[in-house]
Short mmCIF file of C-alpha atoms in Angstrom, two decimals:
data_model
loop_
_atom_site.label_atom_id
_atom_site.label_comp_id
_atom_site.label_asym_id
_atom_site.label_seq_id
_atom_site.Cartn_x
_atom_site.Cartn_y
_atom_site.Cartn_z
CA ALA A 3 0.00 0.00 0.00
CA ILE A 4 1.12 3.56 -0.67
CA ARG A 5 1.93 5.40 2.53
CA MET A 6 1.02 9.08 2.77
CA THR A 7 3.00 11.19 5.23
CA GLN A 8 1.85 14.68 6.16
CA SER A 9 3.87 17.36 7.89
CA PRO A 10 3.58 18.98 10.24
CA SER A 11 1.02 17.03 12.28
CA SER A 12 -0.15 20.26 13.86
CA PHE A 13 0.78 23.90 14.13
CA SER A 14 -0.54 27.25 15.30
CA ALA A 15 -1.11 30.18 13.00
CA SER A 16 -2.80 33.55 12.97
CA THR A 17 -5.55 34.93 10.76
CA GLY A 18 -3.96 36.35 7.65
CA ASP A 19 -0.95 34.04 7.69
CA ARG A 20 0.16 32.15 4.60
CA VAL A 21 0.34 28.48 5.52
CA THR A 22 1.68 25.43 3.74
CA ILE A 23 1.05 21.76 4.50
CA THR A 24 3.14 19.03 2.93
CA CYS A 25 2.17 15.51 1.90
CA ARG A 26 4.68 12.91 0.72
CA ALA A 27 3.80 9.61 -0.96
CA SER A 28 5.94 6.51 -0.44
CA GLN A 29 5.96 5.98 -4.21
CA GLY A 30 5.03 8.04 -7.24
CA ILE A 31 1.34 8.79 -7.63
CA SER A 32 1.49 11.17 -10.61
CA SER A 33 -1.06 13.90 -9.80
CA TYR A 34 -3.65 11.61 -8.23
CA LEU A 35 -3.89 13.48 -4.96
CA ALA A 36 -6.72 15.17 -3.08
CA TRP A 37 -6.91 17.47 -0.08
CA TYR A 38 -9.79 17.50 2.42
CA GLN A 39 -10.73 19.80 5.28
CA GLN A 40 -12.48 18.43 8.35
CA LYS A 41 -13.95 20.29 11.29
CA PRO A 42 -14.83 18.61 14.61
CA GLY A 43 -17.94 16.47 14.40
CA LYS A 44 -18.33 17.05 10.67
CA ALA A 45 -17.67 15.03 7.54
CA PRO A 46 -14.58 15.87 5.49
CA LYS A 47 -14.93 18.34 2.64
CA LEU A 48 -13.07 17.98 -0.65
CA LEU A 49 -10.94 21.06 -1.34
CA ILE A 50 -8.60 20.07 -4.15
CA TYR A 51 -8.29 17.07 -6.45
CA ALA A 52 -5.83 16.05 -9.13
CA ALA A 53 -3.21 17.80 -7.00
CA SER A 54 -4.12 21.32 -8.09
CA THR A 55 -7.76 21.50 -9.25
CA LEU A 56 -9.98 23.51 -6.94
CA GLN A 57 -13.28 21.82 -6.12
CA SER A 58 -16.33 23.89 -7.06
CA GLY A 59 -17.26 26.39 -4.36
CA VAL A 60 -13.92 26.30 -2.55
CA PRO A 61 -12.35 29.73 -1.97
CA SER A 62 -9.43 30.67 -4.19
CA ARG A 63 -7.15 31.22 -1.19
CA PHE A 64 -6.69 27.43 -1.24
CA SER A 65 -4.24 26.03 -3.77
CA GLY A 66 -2.44 22.77 -4.33
CA SER A 67 0.72 21.82 -6.15
CA GLY A 68 3.06 18.92 -6.74
CA SER A 69 3.35 15.67 -8.62
CA GLY A 70 5.10 12.36 -8.21
CA THR A 71 5.78 12.03 -4.49
CA ASP A 72 5.73 15.55 -3.05
CA PHE A 73 2.66 17.74 -2.71
CA THR A 74 1.65 20.93 -0.91
CA LEU A 75 -1.56 22.60 0.15
CA THR A 76 -1.28 26.36 0.56
CA ILE A 77 -3.73 28.76 2.17
CA SER A 78 -2.72 32.21 1.00
CA SER A 79 -4.36 34.15 3.84
CA LEU A 80 -5.73 32.10 6.70
CA GLN A 81 -9.31 32.92 7.64
CA PRO A 82 -11.15 32.10 10.90
CA ASP A 83 -13.17 29.45 9.08
CA ASP A 84 -9.97 27.65 8.02
CA PHE A 85 -8.98 26.40 11.46
CA ALA A 86 -9.50 22.68 10.99
CA THR A 87 -7.72 19.43 10.24
CA TYR A 88 -6.49 18.77 6.70
CA TYR A 89 -5.94 15.38 5.08
CA CYS A 90 -4.32 14.33 1.84
CA GLN A 91 -5.49 11.21 -0.04
CA GLN A 92 -3.84 9.33 -2.86
CA ALA A 93 -6.08 8.16 -5.69
CA ASN A 94 -3.41 6.48 -7.80
CA SER A 95 -4.17 2.92 -6.80
CA PHE A 96 -6.14 0.74 -4.41
CA PRO A 97 -6.00 0.54 -1.45
CA LEU A 98 -6.76 4.23 -1.28
CA THR A 99 -4.85 5.84 1.56
CA PHE A 100 -4.97 9.05 3.57
CA GLY A 101 -2.28 11.01 5.29
CA GLY A 102 -2.36 11.23 9.08
CA GLY A 103 -3.77 14.75 9.09
CA THR A 104 -2.54 18.25 9.92
CA LYS A 105 -4.38 20.22 12.56
CA VAL A 106 -4.28 23.98 12.10
CA GLU A 107 -4.91 25.78 15.38
CA ILE A 108 -5.34 29.40 16.34
CA LYS A 109 -2.22 31.09 17.69
CA GLU B 1 -28.34 18.71 -4.04
CA VAL B 2 -26.42 15.53 -3.33
CA GLN B 3 -27.51 13.87 -0.09
CA LEU B 4 -26.09 10.78 1.55
CA VAL B 5 -27.71 9.53 4.74
CA GLU B 6 -26.14 6.66 6.68
CA SER B 7 -27.99 4.47 9.15
CA GLY B 8 -27.54 1.20 10.99
CA GLY B 9 -24.80 2.09 13.43
CA GLY B 10 -24.92 1.21 17.09
CA LEU B 11 -23.39 -0.79 19.90
CA VAL B 12 -22.42 -4.39 19.16
CA LYS B 13 -20.40 -6.99 21.03
CA PRO B 14 -17.08 -8.28 19.72
CA GLY B 15 -17.72 -11.01 17.18
CA GLY B 16 -21.12 -9.59 16.33
CA SER B 17 -22.52 -8.27 13.07
CA LEU B 18 -24.02 -5.03 11.84
CA ARG B 19 -25.33 -3.82 8.50
CA LEU B 20 -24.89 -0.19 7.53
CA SER B 21 -27.01 1.50 4.90
CA CYS B 22 -26.58 4.70 2.93
CA ALA B 23 -29.53 6.31 1.18
CA ALA B 24 -28.52 8.49 -1.74
CA SER B 25 -30.39 11.27 -3.51
CA GLY B 26 -29.78 14.28 -5.71
CA PHE B 27 -27.70 12.51 -8.36
CA THR B 28 -27.88 9.52 -10.70
CA PHE B 29 -26.80 6.86 -8.20
CA SER B 30 -26.22 4.18 -10.83
CA SER B 31 -23.60 6.35 -12.56
CA TYR B 32 -21.12 6.64 -9.71
CA SER B 33 -18.84 4.49 -7.64
CA MET B 34 -19.51 4.50 -3.92
CA ASN B 35 -17.27 4.14 -0.92
CA TRP B 36 -17.09 3.63 2.83
CA VAL B 37 -14.53 5.57 4.86
CA ARG B 38 -14.21 5.33 8.64
CA GLN B 39 -12.71 7.38 11.42
CA ALA B 40 -11.90 5.95 14.83
CA PRO B 41 -12.49 8.32 17.77
CA GLY B 42 -9.81 11.02 17.76
CA LYS B 43 -8.01 9.42 14.81
CA GLY B 44 -7.58 10.05 11.10
CA LEU B 45 -9.50 8.88 8.07
CA GLU B 46 -9.27 5.27 6.88
CA TRP B 47 -10.64 4.05 3.55
CA VAL B 48 -12.66 0.85 4.04
CA SER B 49 -14.18 -0.27 0.73
CA SER B 50 -15.23 0.82 -2.75
CA ILE B 51 -17.74 -0.50 -5.28
CA SER B 52 -18.06 0.52 -8.92
CA SER B 53 -21.32 1.81 -10.37
CA SER B 54 -22.47 -1.60 -11.66
CA SER B 55 -20.86 -3.61 -8.83
CA THR B 56 -18.36 -5.09 -11.27
CA TYR B 57 -15.34 -3.99 -9.26
CA ILE B 58 -15.01 -4.11 -5.49
CA TYR B 59 -12.03 -3.36 -3.26
CA TYR B 60 -11.46 -3.70 0.49
CA ALA B 61 -8.86 -2.52 2.95
CA ASP B 62 -6.77 -5.39 4.29
CA SER B 63 -8.05 -4.60 7.78
CA VAL B 64 -11.61 -5.61 6.84
CA LYS B 65 -11.11 -8.09 3.99
CA GLY B 66 -12.98 -11.31 4.63
CA ARG B 67 -15.16 -9.75 7.32
CA PHE B 68 -16.93 -6.86 5.58
CA THR B 69 -19.00 -6.96 2.38
CA ILE B 70 -19.95 -3.91 0.36
CA SER B 71 -22.99 -3.98 -1.93
CA ARG B 72 -25.41 -1.63 -3.62
CA ASP B 73 -28.96 -1.59 -4.95
CA ASN B 74 -29.14 0.84 -7.86
CA ALA B 75 -32.92 0.48 -8.10
CA LYS B 76 -33.23 1.74 -4.53
CA ASN B 77 -30.34 4.25 -4.62
CA SER B 78 -28.77 2.51 -1.66
CA LEU B 79 -25.32 1.42 -0.54
CA PHE B 80 -24.67 -1.19 2.13
CA LEU B 81 -21.85 -2.47 4.31
CA GLN B 82 -22.31 -5.84 5.98
CA MET B 83 -19.89 -6.08 8.88
CA ASN B 84 -19.23 -9.47 10.47
CA SER B 85 -16.80 -10.69 13.13
CA LEU B 86 -16.56 -7.18 14.50
CA ARG B 87 -13.59 -6.21 16.65
CA ALA B 88 -12.95 -3.39 19.09
CA GLU B 89 -10.67 -1.77 16.51
CA ASP B 90 -13.64 -1.45 14.13
CA THR B 91 -15.13 1.17 16.46
CA ALA B 92 -15.46 4.32 14.35
CA VAL B 93 -17.74 6.73 12.59
CA TYR B 94 -18.48 5.21 9.20
CA TYR B 95 -18.99 7.61 6.32
CA CYS B 96 -20.62 6.86 3.01
CA ALA B 97 -18.91 8.83 0.23
CA ARG B 98 -19.76 9.20 -3.43
CA GLY B 99 -16.90 8.66 -5.82
CA SER B 100 -15.89 10.84 -8.74
CA ASN B 101 -16.15 8.19 -11.47
CA SER B 102 -18.33 5.27 -12.47
CA GLY B 103 -15.54 2.75 -12.37
CA LEU B 104 -12.82 2.24 -9.79
CA VAL B 105 -10.07 3.83 -11.81
CA GLN B 106 -7.29 6.23 -11.01
CA GLY B 107 -8.70 9.47 -9.71
CA GLU B 108 -11.21 8.12 -7.21
CA TYR B 109 -11.87 11.13 -5.02
CA PHE B 110 -14.71 11.79 -2.58
CA PRO B 111 -16.59 14.98 -3.48
CA HIS B 112 -19.66 14.13 -1.40
CA TRP B 113 -19.97 12.62 2.09
CA GLY B 114 -22.75 11.63 4.44
CA GLN B 115 -22.88 12.76 8.06
CA GLY B 116 -21.61 9.40 9.31
CA THR B 117 -22.94 6.69 11.60
CA LEU B 118 -21.16 5.56 14.76
CA VAL B 119 -20.32 1.91 15.25
CA THR B 120 -19.15 0.92 18.72
CA VAL B 121 -17.79 -2.57 19.31
CA SER B 122 -17.61 -3.30 23.01
CA SER B 123 -18.63 -5.94 25.51
#
């Protein structure tokens, strides 16, 4: 199975900050990568798929990049609604796998 | 509007069985793959199983293979997960998620999720 490793596992940031979360795959997955946002007690929400395609309705402050094994999710200016946990997911092959998550907390 | 509503969760003893259901609406159910994803309390997301639109292709996580069975009824817009030989480590919120394709090909993302149903395995 392809292992997905996210870093950091958590960090604190302030509203307005530019933040970057990294996801590394244990083997090449081309651009078959998605990013999800999850808030406590809620289902995950798809933000980005195919590494860099913004899901409909997602604010443009979210962006994704990367291919092969290294990927990043960037929030250009952190908003109060963005404090949540973020997961990457590889869609290159079954079994589908998620990263361990990155919790973004308020500084 | 896409809606996915899970049901069937609850408390079950180790070794017991449970059948989860997911009622879908707001899209052509028979045109999309469907998936189950779970989340243990305080933990991350874990993919459980996927089924293609016509049930031709099915995949399971190693952790549930041989114990869980995914199925669907396209006439009733419903997805199911039969869970047997349940273990404490199966305790989780189980989410039904619509896939992004009809077949289980590269690019299987989850654009739509249900609210989840809690399964607790405990004596």
